[in-house]
Structures are given as C-alpha cells and as structure tokens.
Coordinates of C-alpha atoms in Angstrom, one line a residue:
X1 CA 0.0 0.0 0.0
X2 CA 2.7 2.7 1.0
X3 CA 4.6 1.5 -2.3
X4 CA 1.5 2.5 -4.6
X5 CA 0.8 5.8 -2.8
X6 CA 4.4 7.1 -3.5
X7 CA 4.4 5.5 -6.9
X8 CA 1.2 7.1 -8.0
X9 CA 2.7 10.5 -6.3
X10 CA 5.7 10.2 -7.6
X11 CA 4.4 9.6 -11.1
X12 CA 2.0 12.9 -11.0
X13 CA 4.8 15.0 -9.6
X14 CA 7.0 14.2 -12.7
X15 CA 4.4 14.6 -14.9
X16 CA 3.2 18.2 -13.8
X17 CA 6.4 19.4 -12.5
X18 CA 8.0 18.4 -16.3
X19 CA 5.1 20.2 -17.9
X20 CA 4.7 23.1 -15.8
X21 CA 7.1 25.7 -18.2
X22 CA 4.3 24.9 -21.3
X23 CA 1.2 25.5 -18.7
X24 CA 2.0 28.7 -18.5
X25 CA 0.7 32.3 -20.4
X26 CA 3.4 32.3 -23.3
X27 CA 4.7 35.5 -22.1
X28 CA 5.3 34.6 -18.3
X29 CA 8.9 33.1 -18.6
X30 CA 9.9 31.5 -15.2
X31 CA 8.3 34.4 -13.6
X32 CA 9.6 37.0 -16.1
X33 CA 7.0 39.0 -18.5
X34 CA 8.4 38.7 -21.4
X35 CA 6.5 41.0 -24.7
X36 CA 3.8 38.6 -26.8
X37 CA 6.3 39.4 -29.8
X38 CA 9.7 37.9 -28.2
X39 CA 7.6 35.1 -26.2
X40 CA 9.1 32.5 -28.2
X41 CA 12.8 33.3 -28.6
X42 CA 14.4 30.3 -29.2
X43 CA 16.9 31.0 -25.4
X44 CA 13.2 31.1 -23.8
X45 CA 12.5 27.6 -25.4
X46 CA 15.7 26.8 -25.1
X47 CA 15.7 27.3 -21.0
X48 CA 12.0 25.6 -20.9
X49 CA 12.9 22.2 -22.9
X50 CA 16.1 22.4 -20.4
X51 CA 14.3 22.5 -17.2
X52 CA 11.0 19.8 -18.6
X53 CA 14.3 17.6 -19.4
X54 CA 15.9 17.6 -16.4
X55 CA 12.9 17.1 -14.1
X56 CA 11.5 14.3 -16.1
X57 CA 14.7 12.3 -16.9
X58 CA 16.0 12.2 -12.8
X59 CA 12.2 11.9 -11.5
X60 CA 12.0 9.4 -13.5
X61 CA 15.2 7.4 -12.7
X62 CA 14.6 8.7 -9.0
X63 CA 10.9 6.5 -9.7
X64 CA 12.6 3.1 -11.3
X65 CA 15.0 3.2 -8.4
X66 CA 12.3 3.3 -5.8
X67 CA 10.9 0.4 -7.3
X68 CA 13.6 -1.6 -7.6
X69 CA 15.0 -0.9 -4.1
X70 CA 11.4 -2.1 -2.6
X71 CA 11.7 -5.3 -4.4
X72 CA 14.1 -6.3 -2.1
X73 CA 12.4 -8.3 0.6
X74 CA 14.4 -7.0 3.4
X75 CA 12.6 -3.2 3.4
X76 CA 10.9 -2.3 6.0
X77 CA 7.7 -0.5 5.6
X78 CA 9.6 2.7 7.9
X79 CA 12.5 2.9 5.4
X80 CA 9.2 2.4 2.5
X81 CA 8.0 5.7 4.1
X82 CA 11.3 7.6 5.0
X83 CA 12.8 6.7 1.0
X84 CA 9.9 7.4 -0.5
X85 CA 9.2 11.4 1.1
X86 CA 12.8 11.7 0.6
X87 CA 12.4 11.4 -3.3
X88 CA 9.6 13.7 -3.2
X89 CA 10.9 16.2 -1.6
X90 CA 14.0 15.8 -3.6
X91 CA 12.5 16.0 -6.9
X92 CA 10.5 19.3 -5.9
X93 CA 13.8 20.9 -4.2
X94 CA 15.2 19.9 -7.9
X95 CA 12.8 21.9 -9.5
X96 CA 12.7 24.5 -6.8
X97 CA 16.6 25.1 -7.9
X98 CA 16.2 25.1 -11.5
X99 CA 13.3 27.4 -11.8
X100 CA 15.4 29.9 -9.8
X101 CA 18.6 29.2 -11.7
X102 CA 15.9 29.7 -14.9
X103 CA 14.6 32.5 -13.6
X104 CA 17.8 34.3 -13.4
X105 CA 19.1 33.8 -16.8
X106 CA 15.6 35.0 -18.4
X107 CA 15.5 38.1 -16.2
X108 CA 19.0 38.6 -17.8
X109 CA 18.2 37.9 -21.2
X110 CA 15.0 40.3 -20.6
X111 CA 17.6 43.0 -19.9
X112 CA 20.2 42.6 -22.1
X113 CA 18.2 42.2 -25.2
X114 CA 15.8 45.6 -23.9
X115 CA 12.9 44.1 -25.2
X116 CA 10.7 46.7 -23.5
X117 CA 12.1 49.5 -25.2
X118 CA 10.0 49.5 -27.9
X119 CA 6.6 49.1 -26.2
X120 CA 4.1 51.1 -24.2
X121 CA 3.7 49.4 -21.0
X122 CA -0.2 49.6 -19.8
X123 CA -1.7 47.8 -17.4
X124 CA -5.6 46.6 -18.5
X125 CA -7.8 45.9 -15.7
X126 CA -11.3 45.3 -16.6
X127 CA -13.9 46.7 -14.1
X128 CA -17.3 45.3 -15.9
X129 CA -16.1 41.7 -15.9
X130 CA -17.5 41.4 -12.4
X131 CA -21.2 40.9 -13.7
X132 CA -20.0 38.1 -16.0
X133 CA -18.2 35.8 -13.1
X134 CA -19.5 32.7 -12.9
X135 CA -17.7 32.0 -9.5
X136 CA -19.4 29.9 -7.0
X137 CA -21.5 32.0 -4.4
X138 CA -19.9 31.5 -1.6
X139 CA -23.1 30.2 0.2
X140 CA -22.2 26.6 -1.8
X141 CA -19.2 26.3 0.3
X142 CA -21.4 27.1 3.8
X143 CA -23.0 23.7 2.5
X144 CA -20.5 21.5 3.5
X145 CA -19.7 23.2 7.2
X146 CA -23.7 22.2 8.0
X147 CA -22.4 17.9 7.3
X148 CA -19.4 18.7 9.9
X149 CA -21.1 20.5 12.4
X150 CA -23.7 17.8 12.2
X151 CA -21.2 15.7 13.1
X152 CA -19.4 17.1 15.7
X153 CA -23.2 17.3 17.5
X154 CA -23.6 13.6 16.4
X155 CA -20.3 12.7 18.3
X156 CA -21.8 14.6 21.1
X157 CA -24.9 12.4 21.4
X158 CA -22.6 9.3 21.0
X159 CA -20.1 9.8 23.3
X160 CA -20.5 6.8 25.4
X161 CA -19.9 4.8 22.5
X162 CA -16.2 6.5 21.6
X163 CA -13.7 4.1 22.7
X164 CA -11.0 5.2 25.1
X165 CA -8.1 5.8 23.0
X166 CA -9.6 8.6 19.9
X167 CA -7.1 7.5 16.6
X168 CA -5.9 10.9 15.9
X169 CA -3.3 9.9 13.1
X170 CA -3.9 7.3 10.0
X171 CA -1.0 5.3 8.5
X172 CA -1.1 4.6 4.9
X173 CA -3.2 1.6 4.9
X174 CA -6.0 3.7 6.1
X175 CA -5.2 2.1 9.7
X176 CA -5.0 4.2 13.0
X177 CA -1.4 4.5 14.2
X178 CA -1.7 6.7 17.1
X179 CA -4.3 7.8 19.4
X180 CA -5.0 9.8 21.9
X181 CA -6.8 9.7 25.5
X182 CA -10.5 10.2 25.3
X183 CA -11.7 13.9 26.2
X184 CA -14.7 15.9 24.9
X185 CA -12.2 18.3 22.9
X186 CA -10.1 15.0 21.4
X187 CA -13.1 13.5 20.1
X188 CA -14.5 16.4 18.0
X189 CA -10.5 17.5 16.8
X190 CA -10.9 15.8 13.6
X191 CA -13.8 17.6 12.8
X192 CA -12.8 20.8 14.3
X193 CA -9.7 20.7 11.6
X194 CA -11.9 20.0 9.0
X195 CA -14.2 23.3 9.5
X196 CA -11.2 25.4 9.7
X197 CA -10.0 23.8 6.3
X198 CA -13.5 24.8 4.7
X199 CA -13.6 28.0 6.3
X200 CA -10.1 28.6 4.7
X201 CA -11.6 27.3 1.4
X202 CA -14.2 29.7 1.8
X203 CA -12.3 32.8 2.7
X204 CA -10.0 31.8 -0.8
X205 CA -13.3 31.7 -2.8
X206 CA -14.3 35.1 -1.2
X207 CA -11.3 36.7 -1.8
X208 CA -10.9 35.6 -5.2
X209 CA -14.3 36.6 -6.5
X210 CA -13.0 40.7 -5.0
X211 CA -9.8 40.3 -7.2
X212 CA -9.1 42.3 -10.3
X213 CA -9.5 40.8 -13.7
X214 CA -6.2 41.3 -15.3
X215 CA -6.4 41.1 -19.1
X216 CA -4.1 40.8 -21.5
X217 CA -3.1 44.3 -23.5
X218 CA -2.8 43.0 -27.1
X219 CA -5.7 40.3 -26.6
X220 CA -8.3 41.9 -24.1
X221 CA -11.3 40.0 -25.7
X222 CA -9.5 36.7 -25.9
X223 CA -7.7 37.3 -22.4
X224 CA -11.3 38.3 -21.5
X225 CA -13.0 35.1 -21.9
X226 CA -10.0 33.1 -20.5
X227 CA -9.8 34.5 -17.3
X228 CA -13.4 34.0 -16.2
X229 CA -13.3 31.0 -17.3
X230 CA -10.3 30.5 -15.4
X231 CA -12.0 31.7 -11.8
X232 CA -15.1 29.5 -12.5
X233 CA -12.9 26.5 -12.9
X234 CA -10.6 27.2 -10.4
X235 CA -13.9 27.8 -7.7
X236 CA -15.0 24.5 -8.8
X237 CA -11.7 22.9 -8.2
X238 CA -12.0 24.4 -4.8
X239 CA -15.2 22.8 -3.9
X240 CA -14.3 19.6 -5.1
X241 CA -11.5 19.8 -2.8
X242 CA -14.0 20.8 0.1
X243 CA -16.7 17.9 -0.3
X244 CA -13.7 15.0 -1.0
X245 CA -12.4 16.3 2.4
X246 CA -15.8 16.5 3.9
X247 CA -16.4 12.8 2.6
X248 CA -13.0 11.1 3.8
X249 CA -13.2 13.0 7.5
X250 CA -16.5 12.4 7.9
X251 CA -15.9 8.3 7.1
X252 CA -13.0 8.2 9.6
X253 CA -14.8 10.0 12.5
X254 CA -17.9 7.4 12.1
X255 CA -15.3 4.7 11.7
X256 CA -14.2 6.3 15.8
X257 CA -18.0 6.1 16.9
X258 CA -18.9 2.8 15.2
X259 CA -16.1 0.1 15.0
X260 CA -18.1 -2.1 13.0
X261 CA -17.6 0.1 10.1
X262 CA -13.9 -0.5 10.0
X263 CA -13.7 -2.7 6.8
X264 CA -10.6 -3.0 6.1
X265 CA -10.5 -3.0 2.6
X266 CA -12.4 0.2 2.7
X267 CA -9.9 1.8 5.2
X268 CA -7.4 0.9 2.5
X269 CA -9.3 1.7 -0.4
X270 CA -11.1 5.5 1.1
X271 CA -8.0 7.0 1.9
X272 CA -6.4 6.1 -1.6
X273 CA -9.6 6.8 -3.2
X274 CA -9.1 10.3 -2.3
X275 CA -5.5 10.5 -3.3
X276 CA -6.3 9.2 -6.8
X277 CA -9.3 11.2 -7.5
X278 CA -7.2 14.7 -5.8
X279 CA -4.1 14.0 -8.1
X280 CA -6.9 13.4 -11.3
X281 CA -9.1 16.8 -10.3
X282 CA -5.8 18.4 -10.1
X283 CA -4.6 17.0 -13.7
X284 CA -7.4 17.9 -15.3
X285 CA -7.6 21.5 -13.7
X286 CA -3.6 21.7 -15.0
X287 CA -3.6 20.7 -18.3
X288 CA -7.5 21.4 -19.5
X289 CA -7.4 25.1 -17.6
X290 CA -3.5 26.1 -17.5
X291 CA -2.0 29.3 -16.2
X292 CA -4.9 32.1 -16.1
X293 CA -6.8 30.0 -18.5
X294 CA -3.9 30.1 -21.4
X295 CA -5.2 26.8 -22.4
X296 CA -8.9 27.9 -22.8
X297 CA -9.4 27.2 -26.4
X298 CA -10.9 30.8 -27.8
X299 CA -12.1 31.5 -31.6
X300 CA -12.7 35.4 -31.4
X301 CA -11.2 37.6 -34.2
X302 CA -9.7 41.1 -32.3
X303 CA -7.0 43.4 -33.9
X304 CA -4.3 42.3 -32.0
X305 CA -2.0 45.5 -31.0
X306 CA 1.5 45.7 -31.4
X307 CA 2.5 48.9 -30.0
X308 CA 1.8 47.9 -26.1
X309 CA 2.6 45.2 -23.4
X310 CA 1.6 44.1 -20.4
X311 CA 3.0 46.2 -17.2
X312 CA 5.6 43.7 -16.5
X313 CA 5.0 43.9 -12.5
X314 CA 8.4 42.2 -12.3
X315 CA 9.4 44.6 -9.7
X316 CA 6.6 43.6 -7.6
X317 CA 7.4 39.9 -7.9
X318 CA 10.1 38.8 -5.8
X319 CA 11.9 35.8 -6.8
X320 CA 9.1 35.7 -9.4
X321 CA 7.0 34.1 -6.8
X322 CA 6.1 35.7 -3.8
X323 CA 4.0 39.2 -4.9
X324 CA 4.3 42.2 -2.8
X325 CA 1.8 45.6 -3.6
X326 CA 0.7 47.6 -1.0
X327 CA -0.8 49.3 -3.8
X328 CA -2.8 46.1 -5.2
X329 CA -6.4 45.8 -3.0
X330 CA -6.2 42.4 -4.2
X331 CA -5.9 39.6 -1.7
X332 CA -5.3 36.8 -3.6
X333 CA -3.8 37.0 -7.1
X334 CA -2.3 34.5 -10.1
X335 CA 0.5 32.4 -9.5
X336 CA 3.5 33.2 -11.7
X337 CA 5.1 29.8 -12.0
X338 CA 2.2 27.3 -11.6
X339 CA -1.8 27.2 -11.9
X340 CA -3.9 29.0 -9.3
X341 CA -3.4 31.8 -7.2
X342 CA -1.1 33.3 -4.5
X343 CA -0.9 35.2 -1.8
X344 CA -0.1 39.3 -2.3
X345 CA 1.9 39.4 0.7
X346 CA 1.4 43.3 0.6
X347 CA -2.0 42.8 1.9
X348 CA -2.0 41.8 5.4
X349 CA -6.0 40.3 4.7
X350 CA -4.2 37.5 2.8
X351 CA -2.2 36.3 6.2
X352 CA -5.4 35.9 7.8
X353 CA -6.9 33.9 5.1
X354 CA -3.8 31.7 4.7
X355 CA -1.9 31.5 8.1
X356 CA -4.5 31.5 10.7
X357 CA -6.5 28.2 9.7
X358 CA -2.6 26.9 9.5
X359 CA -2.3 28.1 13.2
X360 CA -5.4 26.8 14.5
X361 CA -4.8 23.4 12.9
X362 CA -1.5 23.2 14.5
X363 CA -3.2 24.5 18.3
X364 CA -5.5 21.4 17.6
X365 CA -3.0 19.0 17.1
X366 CA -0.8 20.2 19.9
X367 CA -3.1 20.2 22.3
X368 CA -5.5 17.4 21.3

C-alpha cells in the first residue's frame, strides 16, 4: 500500500512538474514578463525544454529506483516511508533550484536584449467583468460546514460509544497509528480541523471573487474570456476539494463512533480513493485550464495591437513568486510559476486567510 501511494505521487509530480514551463501564459517566462512578440525566442525555449528535461529524466530514474529498491524483501515499511518522502521532496527541491537558476538567466536575457524599449507598457484591468463571473457564491461552500457540524453534534450524542483511546493519526493503509486519551475536545479534533480547512476554502473563494481581472493588453477579448473562465474553474476545483475532504473526515470519524464500520478494505481503499481522485481533479484542472486560462481554447477575431505590453509587475514579484503591492487591493492573485493563485503578501488580509487556519490546525493537534 505505501509502495503505490508514492508511486502514484511520484508519477504525478513528474508529470506536472516536467510540464509546468508549457502551462504557463506564453509571455510569463519563469516568472519573467516577457512582450507577446519575443515570447518565443528560441533562449526562452531553449531554457523551458532544459528544465521539462531535467525534471523528467532524474524523477524518472529517481521512480525506477524506488521500485527496484522495494523489491528487495528486506525493506521495511519505515524505510518504504522515510525513502519514499525523501524522493519527493528531492524532486520538488530539484525543481525548486532550476526554476530559480531559470529565472535568473531569463531576467537577464529580458535586460540585455531591452525588449521593453520599444513598447508602451499599460496595465488593463477590466472593471465590468465582475457581472459576468461565474464564480461559485460562496453560500455553496457554507453547505458543506452544516455535514461537519452535524457531526461534531452527532459525536456529542454518541459519546459513550467512543472508545478510550480517539485515533488521531492514520497510516497509509488507512489504519490508526496513534491515538489519543479520550476527552470531549479529542473526540471532536478531527472535525474541528476540517471546518477550519473549509472555512479557509471559503475565505480563498471570497477573496478571489474581490480580485481584479487582469487582461491581456494586445488580446483583451480573448484574455477576456480566459480569465473567467479561469475563476469558474478554479472555484470548482475548490469545492471539489471541500466535499472530498468532507467525505473522507466524515468516514473516519464514524469509523471512531462505530467500530463495526472498520472494513478493512475500505480503510485501505477510502484514503487512496481520495488521493487518486485529488491527483486526477488536479490533472485535469492543470492541463485542460493552464495558467490564467492560457489553455482555454478561444475563436474570437480582435486586432491584436502591437505597439503595447503588459506592465511587466516584475518589480513587484520577488523571486518571481512571492507578490508584494501595497498598492494592489487584491488579496489573492495568479500564481506566476504554476496554476492558481497566490498570496499578495502586501496585503496583510491574505495572512489571515492563509496563516491562521494553518495556526489553529497546528493548536489542535498540539493540544489534542
């Protein structure tokens, strides 16, 4: 069982992490804006064939070794577990190093080939597209809160039937491997770090329905289109992620109350169920969606103009990841190197949103 969880992982991790550089809007270039007209230079392909290389070939050597080392009979499932993270968390450091070691040479090439010189930077925000979103009202992800609080009241009622020990960690055959003594607070900690998650997803979809619609300043119809379809899909996404988490937490706190439920081939199977279908939801979001919608297919004629460019905001992203504007109301903007959104770390609303259900989460497993 641990073998096919970091095999399946492992395998998704290569795959996106290799593709990630042709995701992307053609003109963000490891983080660098880079003008519609230059977006293929053949250095910029050059760097993104480079990095897809290098992150598929040793992932994937990194993957056949894994296998073959757990062949060997004499593995324990501890060193299964410890080898396994370890190639994980190897292969993203890999990629972690290259994009910055990318992202250096493009911001040179950027500067030393001046192509902004000949273009009017502008920066389009469109202030009507705010009738047209089809994000999810945020009263769909309230939904979800009522099963868990159900719950925890259910628990309540059937307290004399908890056992003495509450699991409060699963291992990865879907089996409790630790526990902890039996309190009111320990039996309901489960649930009370699920609500905290799906308030966090709700204060994401909230603050991503106030953010500004960016649009592209050679393609704004195109750009346009793209980008709401890009929120609507990405507050799906979101609420996908809610209800699996609702589903799985909610199984493994009536699998506390009632013991007879614990089947173990669905112990096994839920808890891998959820991987699978996670790693599929987020595939599909990846390669169908892509970076601000990029790969929304879109058949409208516009006069494309050649005289402007984006406002390259470079100065505003540091490292060409982490996005600092104190000038930017938005909370939550799109990721420059991957598919979603992050954090403007110039608005101190986004900590709250972020960090404190991290906090709390952290308080409830300390003290539970």
């Amino acid at each position: 069982m641990p073998l096919a969880i970091f095999l399946i992982t492992l395998a998704f991790l290569i795959v996106v992490q290799s593709a990630i550089p042709f995701l992307l809007k053609r003109t963000i270039v490891f983080g660098v804006t880079i003008p519609e007209e230059h977006a293929m230079d053949s250095s910029l392909v050059s760097f993104r064939r480079k990095y897809s290389a290098a992150v598929f070939i040793i992932g994937t050597i990194s993957l056949i070794f894994l296998v073959l080392w757990s062949a060997n009979a004499s593995v324990s499932e501890n060193q299964l577990v410890i080898t396994g993270l370890a190639i994980q968390t190897g292969l993203l450091l890999l990629s972690m190093a290259l994009y910055l070691f990318f992202h250096a040479k493009t911001t040179n090439l950027k500067k030393v080939k001046d192509w902004n010189s000949r273009f009017t930077q502008i920066r389009v925000a469109d202030l009507q597209s705010h009738s047209k979103d089809s994000i999810l009202p945020n009263f769909m992800y309230v939904l979800p809160m009522f099963v868990t609080v159900g719950l925890i009241v259910y628990t309540a009622s059937q307290y004399n039937l908890l056992p003495d020990q509450i699991p409060i960690h699963w291992g990865p055959s879907g089996e409790p491997d630790a526990f902890s003594q039996k309190t009111p607070f320990s039996s309901i900690a489960l649930l009370l770090m699920l609500l905290v998650l799906q308030v966090m997803m709700l204060g994401i979809n909230a603050a991503a329905k106030l953010s500004g619609v960016k649009l592209n300043a050679g393609k704004k119809k195109s750009s346009q289109l793209q980008q709401l379809a890009f929120r609507k899909y990405t507050s799906w996404f979101l609420l996908l992620t809610t209800i699996l988490l609702t589903i799985l937490f909610g199984f493994m706190q009536l699998t506390t109350i009632h013991g007879a439920l614990q089947n173990d081939t669905l112990m096994m199977a839920l808890p891998l169920g959820f991987l699978v279908l996670m790693l599929a939801l987020s595939a599909v979001y990846a390669f169908k969606v892509g970076q601000g919608g990029s790969r929304i297919p879109v058949s409208i004629e516009e006069d494309e103009t050649s005289s402007v460019t984006d406002d390259d905001m470079d100065d505003h992203w540091k490292l060409g990841v982490f996005y600092v504007n104190k000038q930017d109301p938005s909370i939550f903007v799109e990721k420059r190197f991957g598919i979603g959104w992050s954090i403007n770390f110039g608005n101190p609303i986004g900590y709250l949103v972020l960090f404190v259900p991290i906090v709390l989460i952290l308080l409830i497993a300390f003290f539970v």
